Amino acid sequence: MANTKSTGTRGGGKRKAAAAPPKASVEDLQQYYRDMLLIRRFEEKAGQMYGMGLIGGFCHLYIGQEAVVVGIQAAMGPKDTVLTSYRDHAHMLACGMDPKGVMAELTGREGGYSKGKGGSMHMFSHEKRFYGGHGIVGAQVPIGTGFAFAHRYLNEDAVSITYLGDGALNQGQVYESFNMSALWSLPAVYVIENNKYGMGTSTERSSAKSTELYHRGQAYGIPGVQVDGMDVLAVHEAAEKALGHARSGKGPYIMEMLTYRYRGHSMSDPAKYRSKEEVQKVRQERDPIERLRGIMIERKVMDEAKLKELDKEVKAIVSEAADFAQTSPEPDVSELYTDVYVGA
Amino acid sequence: MSELALVEAVRLALARAMSDDETVLLLGEDVGIDGGVFRATDGLLARFGEARVIDTPLSESLFVGLAVGLGAQGFRPVIEYQFMGFMYPAIDQVLNHAGRLRNRTRGRLSCPMVIRAPYGGGIHAPEHHSESMEALFAHIPGLRVVIPSSPAKAYGLLLAAIRDPDPVVFLEPKRVYRATKEDVADDGAALPLDQCFTLRDGRDVTLVSWGAMLQETLAAAETLAAEGKEAEVIDVATLKPLDMETILASVERTGRCVIVQEAPLSGGVGAEIAAGLADRGLVSLLAPVGRVAGYDTVMPLPRLEAHYMPTEQRILRKLRETLAYT
């Protein structure tokens, strides 16, 4: 696949020569498209509802980055686990969590995944093997490493996938995790969602020497790959390889996804750190959904009518989630004291 | 003299300190170009330049260590954490290093620094974005913990904190960052640290609080006054070291005391004050010391936040109970 760079355990980054032929089936393409569209429409609705005052606190939207989570999910096995940081709604939807429960958590209702007490950053689903939703930058990386340790100890056919942002790559605990993970050859894949900005600080202004992050595990012998994170097919293919590596007992793997968030860091963002033109250019030239749509039309996988139908289906799911999120009751006051200790 | 909100008073004090003393440096995530997550440092980059207003990578555990090094070399770093909950990765540096450098070097070195962080609830944000964990820091020897309650206090206390030769954790009540305005003179005058402020005189009961909770506490005192009972309201301001003298002197006159804190009840600063009263003020007390506090639970959000936060009504209930005690 074009736009992929990798580093072996010893080598520096080298560009792969030829574009591989696409492996995805028609059904795969349709699924990717639908999943990405669901994430985008869900996030647009969340943004609207925040604007209307229905969502409290913080809300970090994933719009623009859809190909990353959908491409990774497509390569995952049934027992693999997922952890991420706070830009997390998409990961939950990709894991198959119910949009109604996610949206109702955003509005702080009883029907939310955390009974309306966790909000945007703190949702979990043991059934769907999604383990948060963590608000402190980089803090999910040691925890994901712990999941990998457990998978290996229990001899499970499972890989721990831990997402982190470019900003997290400057946190010390991330490197402590890399070292241990490599030392013990843990089945861990670290997916860096490099959207170029840690809040208002660009990778140029926060990274020594290079803004490329896929080689940050090199000192520990962790192979890394850089992928065009706006291309769901490239993400999927690279993820197959990374997850295969970790699954086969060869230890951790780092994937750097070059992606972009169209919206602000959270709902209050002064946007002084980048120009409107920069955002517009990415939207026009690299949008992951438009890109796949183009491929599907070109390959005659879908016609406009079928696309419209899909659009309608996704809109209905989102609007049902939004309705549920506004009608589910508010949590009872007694919930103040629940789940602080066991049985209480 | 101009009318300023608390967050503007913080900015004014930072600017004042930076223009008075070139060893004052600002560091933190997005303090420069973005002007801080709550805009407390807005405009300071343009005024003082990149060498002194420094956007850092996201490395919270490092910031305080960096400030220890800078402080020991004669600088006065001011570190901004975007939220109090983001300071926890740095507790090792705060506790094991910043708080102990003076003692460990037997006074040969110190590390003046101010660690600024917005704290407290009321903005519908989850746990680590809304907690009041001031007691964690008040427990650490060698640190000062200061919480301003108003724009003028923010200006005067922040200047004092920056000029202080020891590390200060300066917690800003974000709920009231923009809630009220007050005349603040940019006269460079610091307010005293390690001292409570009496905000209102009264003879019937002493009300002790700090930070954002003083809004509800003062409102409760007003309501009580309309019922014919006068509460003396004390703003603790510096939580560590604690000025028990002012509180004891007041309770000696009133005989009754209610402490209001937003933080969870157990192990809070209110408990320390109550212990101080039991220890040294027992003979003055006509009623048990009352505490109105948050609950021993994780800050719940967002719909239950209002139930968590102490309200004027809760304070009044406790006040009436304390006043009725015979």
XYZ file of C-alpha atoms in Angstrom:
670
model
C 0.000 0.000 0.000
C 1.292 3.454 -0.818
C 2.004 5.955 1.924
C 3.285 3.403 4.362
C 6.656 3.657 6.045
C 8.094 1.144 8.389
C 11.008 0.461 10.624
C 12.199 -2.990 11.516
C 13.758 -3.781 14.826
C 17.015 -2.266 13.622
C 16.519 -0.329 10.412
C 15.432 3.217 9.873
C 12.247 4.124 8.066
C 11.981 2.856 4.553
C 9.232 3.345 2.089
C 7.579 0.301 0.619
C 8.045 0.188 -3.120
C 4.861 -0.950 -4.792
C 1.206 -0.499 -4.029
C -0.359 -3.793 -3.071
C -3.587 -4.800 -4.775
C -6.653 -4.181 -2.631
C -7.803 -7.250 -0.774
C -11.071 -5.967 0.590
C -14.243 -7.628 -0.614
C -17.349 -5.750 -1.681
C -18.955 -6.516 1.667
C -15.860 -5.258 3.472
C -15.930 -1.987 1.588
C -19.596 -1.495 2.326
C -19.014 -2.250 5.988
C -16.117 0.205 6.264
C -18.143 2.882 4.584
C -21.147 2.328 6.794
C -19.044 2.268 9.978
C -17.188 5.447 9.100
C -20.399 7.177 8.171
C -22.037 6.116 11.433
C -19.143 7.599 13.394
C -19.288 10.854 11.470
C -23.027 11.309 11.755
C -22.954 10.332 15.427
C -20.245 12.882 16.138
C -22.007 15.594 14.168
C -25.125 14.945 16.205
C -23.115 14.997 19.457
C -21.636 18.344 18.407
C -25.122 19.714 17.746
C -26.461 18.432 21.034
C -23.529 19.929 22.892
C -24.325 23.255 21.243
C -27.889 22.943 22.485
C -26.663 22.440 26.043
C -27.803 18.811 26.218
C -24.292 17.462 26.804
C -22.275 18.628 29.779
C -18.577 18.845 30.417
C -16.187 17.908 27.709
C -16.784 16.365 24.347
C -13.940 15.468 21.984
C -15.119 14.715 18.476
C -13.461 12.208 16.147
C -14.606 13.735 12.857
C -11.889 13.284 10.226
C -10.177 10.342 11.884
C -12.806 7.673 11.081
C -10.585 5.523 8.862
C -8.199 4.760 11.708
C -10.549 3.049 14.069
C -12.578 1.346 11.333
C -9.470 -0.013 9.590
C -8.010 -1.365 12.833
C -11.289 -2.893 13.931
C -11.526 -4.760 10.623
C -8.271 -6.561 11.425
C -9.150 -7.500 14.992
C -9.890 -10.930 16.367
C -12.889 -11.669 18.603
C -10.872 -11.699 21.835
C -8.729 -8.635 21.193
C -9.179 -5.788 23.640
C -9.262 -2.044 23.065
C -8.307 0.909 25.221
C -8.059 4.508 24.203
C -7.905 8.002 25.601
C -10.700 10.576 25.630
C -11.493 11.018 21.924
C -13.291 7.749 22.279
C -16.849 7.688 20.927
C -15.708 6.228 17.601
C -13.834 3.381 19.242
C -16.952 2.386 21.127
C -19.114 2.457 18.031
C -16.492 0.489 16.107
C -16.381 -2.112 18.888
C -20.096 -2.591 18.400
C -21.320 -0.731 21.461
C -24.863 0.568 21.222
C -25.027 4.164 19.918
C -28.003 4.751 22.213
C -25.970 3.902 25.316
C -23.042 6.022 24.175
C -25.177 9.052 23.383
C -27.130 8.698 26.627
C -23.859 8.727 28.529
C -22.945 11.982 26.819
C -26.212 13.486 28.026
C -25.643 12.057 31.506
C -28.688 9.773 31.568
C -29.381 6.538 33.384
C -29.370 4.633 30.088
C -25.768 5.612 29.405
C -22.969 3.060 29.561
C -21.774 4.537 32.868
C -25.250 5.365 34.208
C -24.695 8.981 33.238
C -21.923 9.458 35.774
C -18.861 9.067 33.560
C -19.638 11.179 30.561
C -17.797 11.404 27.283
C -14.438 10.128 28.523
C -15.395 7.228 30.751
C -17.314 4.403 29.152
C -16.593 0.676 29.227
C -18.071 -2.501 27.806
C -16.730 -5.812 29.034
C -18.958 -7.634 26.513
C -17.534 -5.709 23.576
C -14.009 -5.843 25.012
C -13.741 -2.071 25.163
C -11.939 -0.915 28.295
C -12.232 2.872 28.224
C -12.263 5.854 27.697
C -9.438 7.432 29.808
C -9.108 11.144 30.476
C -5.454 11.528 31.370
C -3.145 11.802 28.381
C -1.008 8.669 28.045
C -2.323 7.027 31.210
C -4.167 4.334 29.245
C -0.872 3.034 27.810
C 0.378 1.262 30.963
C -3.138 -0.126 31.450
C -3.261 -1.461 27.893
C 0.136 -3.002 28.533
C -1.374 -4.712 31.572
C -4.112 -6.161 29.369
C -1.409 -7.478 27.035
C 0.380 -9.045 30.002
C -2.846 -10.771 31.050
C -3.513 -12.035 27.513
C -0.092 -13.614 27.348
C -0.187 -15.000 30.881
C -3.541 -16.639 30.222
C -2.320 -17.862 26.853
C -5.316 -16.240 25.187
C -5.501 -15.672 21.482
C -5.820 -11.955 22.122
C -3.941 -8.780 21.375
C -4.261 -5.630 23.439
C -4.787 -2.633 21.195
C -4.005 0.655 22.870
C -4.697 3.889 21.057
C -2.850 7.038 21.996
C -2.523 10.486 20.519
C 0.579 12.231 19.255
C 0.608 14.343 22.422
C 0.861 11.244 24.607
C 4.156 10.323 22.983
C 5.885 12.834 25.235
C 4.644 11.269 28.457
C 7.172 9.244 30.395
C 4.853 6.368 31.252
C 4.437 5.599 27.561
C 8.129 4.716 27.326
C 8.040 2.722 30.537
C 5.269 0.735 28.861
C 7.226 0.281 25.632
C 10.217 -1.052 27.512
C 8.270 -3.580 29.552
C 6.143 -4.617 26.647
C 9.217 -5.337 24.523
C 11.136 -6.890 27.415
C 8.366 -9.438 27.946
C 7.298 -9.736 24.285
C 3.725 -8.833 25.104
C 0.938 -9.089 22.523
C 0.384 -5.346 22.320
C -0.263 -3.025 19.425
C 0.088 0.667 20.142
C -1.837 2.760 17.644
C -0.699 6.363 17.565
C -3.419 8.564 16.156
C -1.234 11.411 14.967
C -3.674 14.184 14.147
C -0.841 16.724 14.273
C -1.990 18.605 17.365
C -1.901 17.880 21.091
C -4.659 20.348 21.881
C -3.125 23.552 20.500
C 0.461 22.391 20.209
C 1.584 20.926 16.908
C 3.891 17.924 16.697
C 6.477 20.280 15.185
C 6.458 22.292 18.389
C 6.474 19.321 20.760
C 8.684 16.670 19.155
C 12.462 16.677 19.214
C 14.247 15.965 15.957
C 11.366 14.497 13.976
C 7.613 14.682 13.848
C 7.498 11.051 12.764
C 6.474 8.993 15.726
C 6.440 5.399 14.478
C 10.098 4.946 15.393
C 9.627 5.995 19.011
C 9.899 2.318 20.022
C 13.118 1.749 18.160
C 15.308 1.945 21.261
C 13.324 -0.986 22.641
C 13.409 -2.944 19.394
C 9.701 -2.401 18.729
C 8.939 -2.320 15.017
C 6.921 0.614 13.811
C 4.980 1.524 10.735
C 3.629 4.811 9.495
C 0.331 4.627 7.671
C -1.917 7.049 5.844
C -4.631 7.116 8.461
C -7.076 8.745 6.065
C -7.113 5.615 3.914
C -9.138 2.860 5.530
C -7.733 0.205 3.204
C -4.148 1.131 4.035
C -5.000 1.106 7.742
C -6.623 -2.306 7.480
C -3.720 -3.837 5.638
C -1.115 -2.432 8.000
C -3.200 -3.531 10.993
C -3.363 -7.112 9.701
C 0.395 -7.182 9.749
C 0.824 -5.484 13.126
C -1.782 -7.607 14.868
C -0.375 -10.745 13.243
C 3.045 -9.864 14.592
C 1.781 -9.355 18.133
C -0.495 -12.402 17.977
C 2.315 -14.694 16.894
C 4.336 -13.977 20.024
C 6.866 -11.628 18.475
C 6.057 -8.829 20.877
C 4.637 -5.340 20.577
C 4.173 -3.262 17.455
C 3.717 0.466 16.951
C 1.481 1.918 14.271
C 1.508 5.622 13.534
C -1.611 6.805 11.761
C -1.266 10.096 9.944
C -4.689 11.568 10.443
C -6.438 14.850 11.146
C -9.233 16.118 13.313
C -11.510 18.608 11.626
C -13.015 19.959 14.819
C -11.336 21.566 17.795
C -9.618 19.608 20.549
C -12.814 19.816 22.565
C -15.892 21.960 22.197
C -14.061 25.050 23.432
C -11.027 25.548 21.279
C -9.649 28.965 20.347
C -8.299 27.470 17.064
C -5.439 29.934 17.070
C -2.921 27.228 16.286
C -3.948 26.409 12.722
C -5.599 28.156 9.812
C -9.072 27.520 8.438
C -7.428 26.924 5.076
C -5.357 24.089 6.499
C -8.488 22.336 7.777
C -10.345 22.983 4.536
C -7.529 21.549 2.461
C -7.512 18.260 4.366
C -11.293 18.005 4.149
C -11.205 18.521 0.414
C -8.229 16.388 -0.441
C -7.986 13.605 2.138
C -11.392 12.992 3.641
C -11.534 9.268 4.465
C -15.233 8.849 3.742
C -15.190 10.726 0.456
C -12.141 8.769 -0.545
C -13.776 5.402 0.011
C -16.950 6.617 -1.606
C -14.923 7.499 -4.714
C -13.331 4.069 -4.790
C -16.687 2.362 -4.379
C -18.295 4.308 -7.181
C -15.277 3.793 -9.403
C -15.292 0.057 -8.788
C -19.046 0.058 -9.179
C -19.381 -1.524 -5.736
C -22.192 0.848 -4.960
C -24.276 3.282 -6.906
C -25.655 6.592 -5.700
C -28.996 5.023 -4.843
C -27.436 2.415 -2.578
C -25.247 5.065 -0.949
C -28.305 7.173 -0.257
C -30.053 4.231 1.290
C -27.084 3.618 3.562
C -27.009 7.273 4.501
C -30.653 7.059 5.481
C -30.074 3.940 7.562
C -27.208 5.568 9.468
C -29.174 8.754 10.053
C -32.005 6.725 11.544
C -29.632 4.985 13.990
C -28.185 8.322 15.075
C -31.517 9.983 15.453
C -32.806 7.053 17.515
C -29.714 7.398 19.736
C -30.320 11.123 20.131
C -33.964 10.549 21.081
C -33.027 7.903 23.605
C -30.353 10.187 25.047
C -32.942 12.858 25.704
C -35.695 10.651 27.080
C -33.749 8.233 29.265
C -34.262 9.381 32.878
C -31.639 11.232 34.866
C -29.756 9.075 37.357
C -31.252 8.829 40.825
C -29.559 10.782 43.599
C -28.786 7.470 45.338
C -26.325 6.805 42.500
C -23.982 9.309 44.173
C -22.852 6.525 46.494
C -22.963 3.454 44.265
C -19.871 1.621 43.046
C -17.400 3.444 45.237
C -16.704 0.192 47.085
C -17.931 -3.314 46.352
C -21.580 -3.834 47.115
C -22.175 -0.187 47.860
C -8.196 50.311 39.264
C -10.369 48.261 36.986
C -13.154 45.728 37.369
C -11.747 42.292 36.741
C -12.916 38.707 36.808
C -10.817 36.257 38.805
C -9.158 34.775 35.724
C -8.235 38.285 34.550
C -6.771 39.083 37.951
C -4.603 35.969 37.667
C -3.393 37.171 34.278
C -2.717 40.654 35.653
C -0.671 39.266 38.542
C 1.332 37.041 36.192
C 2.066 40.010 33.928
C 3.015 42.146 36.887
C 5.339 39.509 38.314
C 6.947 38.950 34.930
C 7.595 42.615 34.332
C 8.938 43.121 37.855
C 11.191 40.073 37.870
C 12.881 38.591 34.850
C 13.454 35.257 36.587
C 9.712 34.543 36.447
C 8.988 32.050 33.653
C 5.644 30.542 32.641
C 5.504 26.947 31.520
C 2.666 24.608 30.673
C 0.531 23.019 28.024
C -0.813 25.618 25.616
C 0.004 28.577 27.874
C 1.547 30.396 24.915
C -0.267 30.451 21.596
C -3.612 29.356 23.025
C -3.256 31.471 26.151
C -4.122 28.580 28.442
C -7.146 26.315 28.498
C -9.076 28.890 30.551
C -7.224 31.803 28.854
C -5.442 32.785 32.070
C -2.225 33.463 30.156
C -3.850 35.060 27.115
C -1.640 37.753 25.594
C 1.388 37.005 27.758
C 3.300 35.315 24.937
C 2.990 38.430 22.780
C 4.113 40.619 25.647
C 6.959 38.599 27.140
C 8.086 36.384 24.277
C 8.719 32.706 23.729
C 11.742 32.581 25.978
C 9.591 33.287 29.025
C 6.137 31.996 28.077
C 6.820 28.433 27.149
C 4.468 25.942 25.522
C 5.596 22.551 26.715
C 4.947 19.056 25.392
C 2.372 17.028 27.332
C 4.658 15.829 30.091
C 2.915 16.540 33.360
C 5.098 14.305 35.478
C 8.096 16.288 34.310
C 6.897 19.829 34.913
C 7.490 19.977 38.647
C 10.900 18.294 38.357
C 11.824 20.854 35.750
C 10.690 23.607 38.102
C 12.761 22.162 40.955
C 15.842 22.440 38.740
C 14.944 25.911 37.585
C 14.081 27.050 41.095
C 17.344 25.737 42.498
C 19.165 27.751 39.845
C 17.521 31.020 40.809
C 14.457 31.123 38.582
C 10.872 31.540 39.713
C 8.954 29.203 37.451
C 5.180 29.317 37.329
C 3.776 26.033 36.053
C 0.242 25.798 34.780
C -1.616 22.507 34.957
C -4.752 22.627 32.846
C -6.733 20.908 35.581
C -5.867 19.866 39.104
C -6.461 16.247 38.085
C -3.570 16.488 35.653
C -1.134 17.159 38.511
C -1.337 13.671 39.935
C 1.392 12.236 37.667
C 3.719 14.846 39.198
C 3.047 13.972 42.825
C 6.393 12.206 43.114
C 8.212 15.376 42.119
C 5.981 17.512 44.358
C 6.299 15.306 47.405
C 9.754 13.781 47.094
C 11.560 16.745 45.621
C 9.878 20.152 45.564
C 8.652 19.887 49.137
C 11.962 18.638 50.479
C 14.792 20.338 48.662
C 15.226 23.022 51.306
C 15.188 20.531 54.138
C 17.293 17.964 52.344
C 20.014 20.513 51.605
C 19.696 21.869 55.136
C 18.700 25.234 53.773
C 21.443 25.585 51.191
C 19.016 25.247 48.265
C 15.398 26.049 47.754
C 13.092 25.767 44.793
C 10.681 28.659 44.628
C 7.893 27.842 42.203
C 4.198 28.274 41.812
C 2.161 25.334 40.596
C -1.090 26.801 39.298
C -4.107 24.625 38.636
C -7.823 25.235 38.323
C -9.751 23.087 40.787
C -13.291 22.289 41.777
C -16.656 21.443 40.277
C -19.545 23.324 38.826
C -18.596 23.156 35.168
C -20.242 19.771 34.457
C -16.944 18.025 33.839
C -15.961 14.552 35.041
C -13.955 13.529 38.095
C -10.349 14.647 37.493
C -11.633 17.800 35.816
C -13.792 18.752 38.798
C -12.251 17.493 42.005
C -11.054 19.447 45.042
C -8.045 17.453 46.174
C -6.344 20.285 48.059
C -5.938 18.105 51.147
C -3.526 15.832 49.244
C -1.142 18.735 48.859
C -1.812 20.254 52.270
C -0.529 17.001 53.748
C 2.929 17.468 52.234
C 5.545 19.190 54.417
C 7.428 22.015 52.737
C 4.606 23.093 50.458
C 2.261 26.003 50.710
C -1.292 25.518 49.490
C -3.119 28.702 48.580
C -6.642 29.147 47.218
C -7.973 32.600 46.340
C -11.676 33.315 46.645
C -12.045 36.539 44.663
C -10.336 38.582 41.922
C -8.513 40.852 44.391
C -7.384 37.888 46.469
C -6.212 36.108 43.321
C -4.084 39.086 42.328
C -2.536 39.716 45.742
C -2.044 36.086 46.728
C -0.589 35.035 43.385
C 1.969 37.837 43.589
C 2.822 36.702 47.101
C 3.092 33.090 45.957
C 5.467 33.965 43.121
C 7.642 36.030 45.459
C 7.649 33.374 48.154
C 10.980 31.530 48.454
C 9.300 28.110 48.765
C 7.052 26.080 46.462
C 3.388 27.048 46.417
C 0.470 25.046 45.041
C -1.917 27.762 43.905
C -5.379 26.395 43.217
C -7.790 28.542 41.261
C -11.557 28.147 41.675
C -12.493 27.675 38.033
C -16.219 27.758 38.718
C -15.887 31.432 39.648
C -13.185 32.347 37.124
C -15.712 34.594 35.412
C -18.602 34.600 37.879
C -18.030 37.967 39.523
C -15.986 41.081 38.952
C -14.194 43.202 41.473
C -11.998 46.288 41.459
C -8.389 45.232 41.322
C -5.582 47.764 41.422
C -2.462 46.756 39.533
C -0.269 48.214 42.252
C 2.022 45.217 42.645
C 0.945 44.827 46.261
C 0.957 41.261 47.504
C -1.444 39.985 50.130
C -0.019 38.096 53.096
C 0.290 34.320 52.874
C -0.271 32.002 55.861
C -3.092 34.194 57.061
C -6.869 33.934 57.028
C -9.042 36.834 55.954
C -12.186 37.782 57.833
C -14.724 38.661 55.161
C -17.625 39.438 57.469
C -17.920 40.100 61.160
C -20.469 38.322 63.301
C -20.976 37.289 66.894
C -23.206 34.219 66.681
C -21.285 31.637 64.675
C -18.000 31.341 62.778
C -18.214 30.146 59.181
C -14.932 28.933 57.739
C -14.384 28.217 54.066
C -12.084 28.821 51.097
C -12.121 29.227 47.336
C -15.301 28.896 45.332
C -17.384 27.708 48.307
C -17.216 31.205 49.767
C -19.906 32.214 47.271
C -22.431 29.884 48.927
C -20.975 30.530 52.382
C -21.373 34.307 52.130
C -24.863 33.900 50.692
C -25.780 31.704 53.664
C -24.430 34.352 56.047
C -26.627 36.956 54.331
C -29.719 34.799 54.659
C -28.902 34.102 58.277
C -28.506 37.814 58.963
C -32.041 38.356 57.701
C -33.112 35.874 60.387
C -31.313 37.946 63.004
C -28.178 35.825 63.462
C -24.746 37.094 62.475
C -22.106 34.777 61.096
C -18.436 35.701 61.029
C -17.055 34.493 57.717
C -13.417 33.491 57.473
C -11.643 32.902 54.166
C -8.784 30.516 54.990
C -6.854 31.426 51.790
C -3.635 29.627 52.804
C -4.578 26.054 53.695
C -1.051 25.056 54.596
C 0.441 26.313 56.808
C -2.899 26.898 58.456
C -3.590 30.073 60.405
C -5.482 28.541 63.351
C -5.019 31.701 65.406
C -7.562 33.721 63.431
C -10.076 30.872 63.512
C -9.544 30.242 67.250
C -9.914 33.937 68.047
C -13.205 34.068 66.180
C -14.586 30.890 67.774
C -13.590 32.254 71.168
C -16.081 35.070 70.478
C -18.854 33.075 68.779
C -18.569 29.688 70.489
C -19.835 27.941 67.361
C -18.217 26.946 64.092
C -19.285 25.512 60.745
C -16.668 24.600 58.141
C -17.616 24.460 54.471
C -15.535 22.584 51.924
C -16.287 21.319 48.444
C -13.858 18.412 48.831
C -14.962 14.980 50.102
C -15.548 14.989 53.854
C -13.031 12.426 55.088
C -9.469 13.572 55.569
C -10.209 17.036 54.256
C -8.747 20.334 55.389
C -11.978 20.877 57.323
C -11.047 17.905 59.493
C -7.724 19.554 60.307
C -9.492 22.761 61.312
C -11.987 20.820 63.435
C -9.088 18.986 65.099
C -7.376 22.317 65.776
C -10.552 23.554 67.470
C -10.863 20.374 69.528
C -7.226 20.705 70.488
C -7.030 24.360 71.357
C -10.546 25.779 71.364
C -12.592 23.209 73.248
C -13.429 25.454 76.143
C -14.826 28.089 73.814
C -17.138 25.706 71.982
C -20.843 25.820 72.789
C -21.765 23.322 70.056
C -20.081 20.537 68.101
C -18.050 21.790 65.149
C -20.152 21.364 62.018
C -18.863 20.408 58.603
C -20.612 20.800 55.274
C -18.670 19.005 52.576
C -18.743 17.033 49.382
C -19.346 13.316 49.770
C -16.847 10.468 50.016
C -17.523 9.448 46.483
C -16.172 10.001 43.005
C -17.357 13.312 41.582
C -20.397 12.234 39.538
C -21.406 13.831 36.334
C -23.056 15.803 35.047
C -26.636 15.469 36.254
C -25.710 14.568 39.841
C -23.144 17.330 40.207
C -25.677 19.676 41.765
C -26.397 17.060 44.432
C -22.718 16.654 45.181
C -21.833 20.307 45.597
C -22.570 21.907 48.962
C -25.337 24.443 48.523
C -26.472 27.487 50.447
C -29.390 25.393 51.725
C -27.102 22.687 53.080
C -24.943 25.303 54.783
C -28.036 26.957 56.299
C -29.319 23.647 57.615
C -26.022 22.991 59.373
C -25.884 26.578 60.652
C -29.362 26.350 62.169
C -28.526 23.015 63.760
C -25.307 24.457 65.231
C -27.051 27.599 66.466
C -29.879 25.603 68.043
C -27.516 23.361 69.992
C -27.620 23.911 73.705
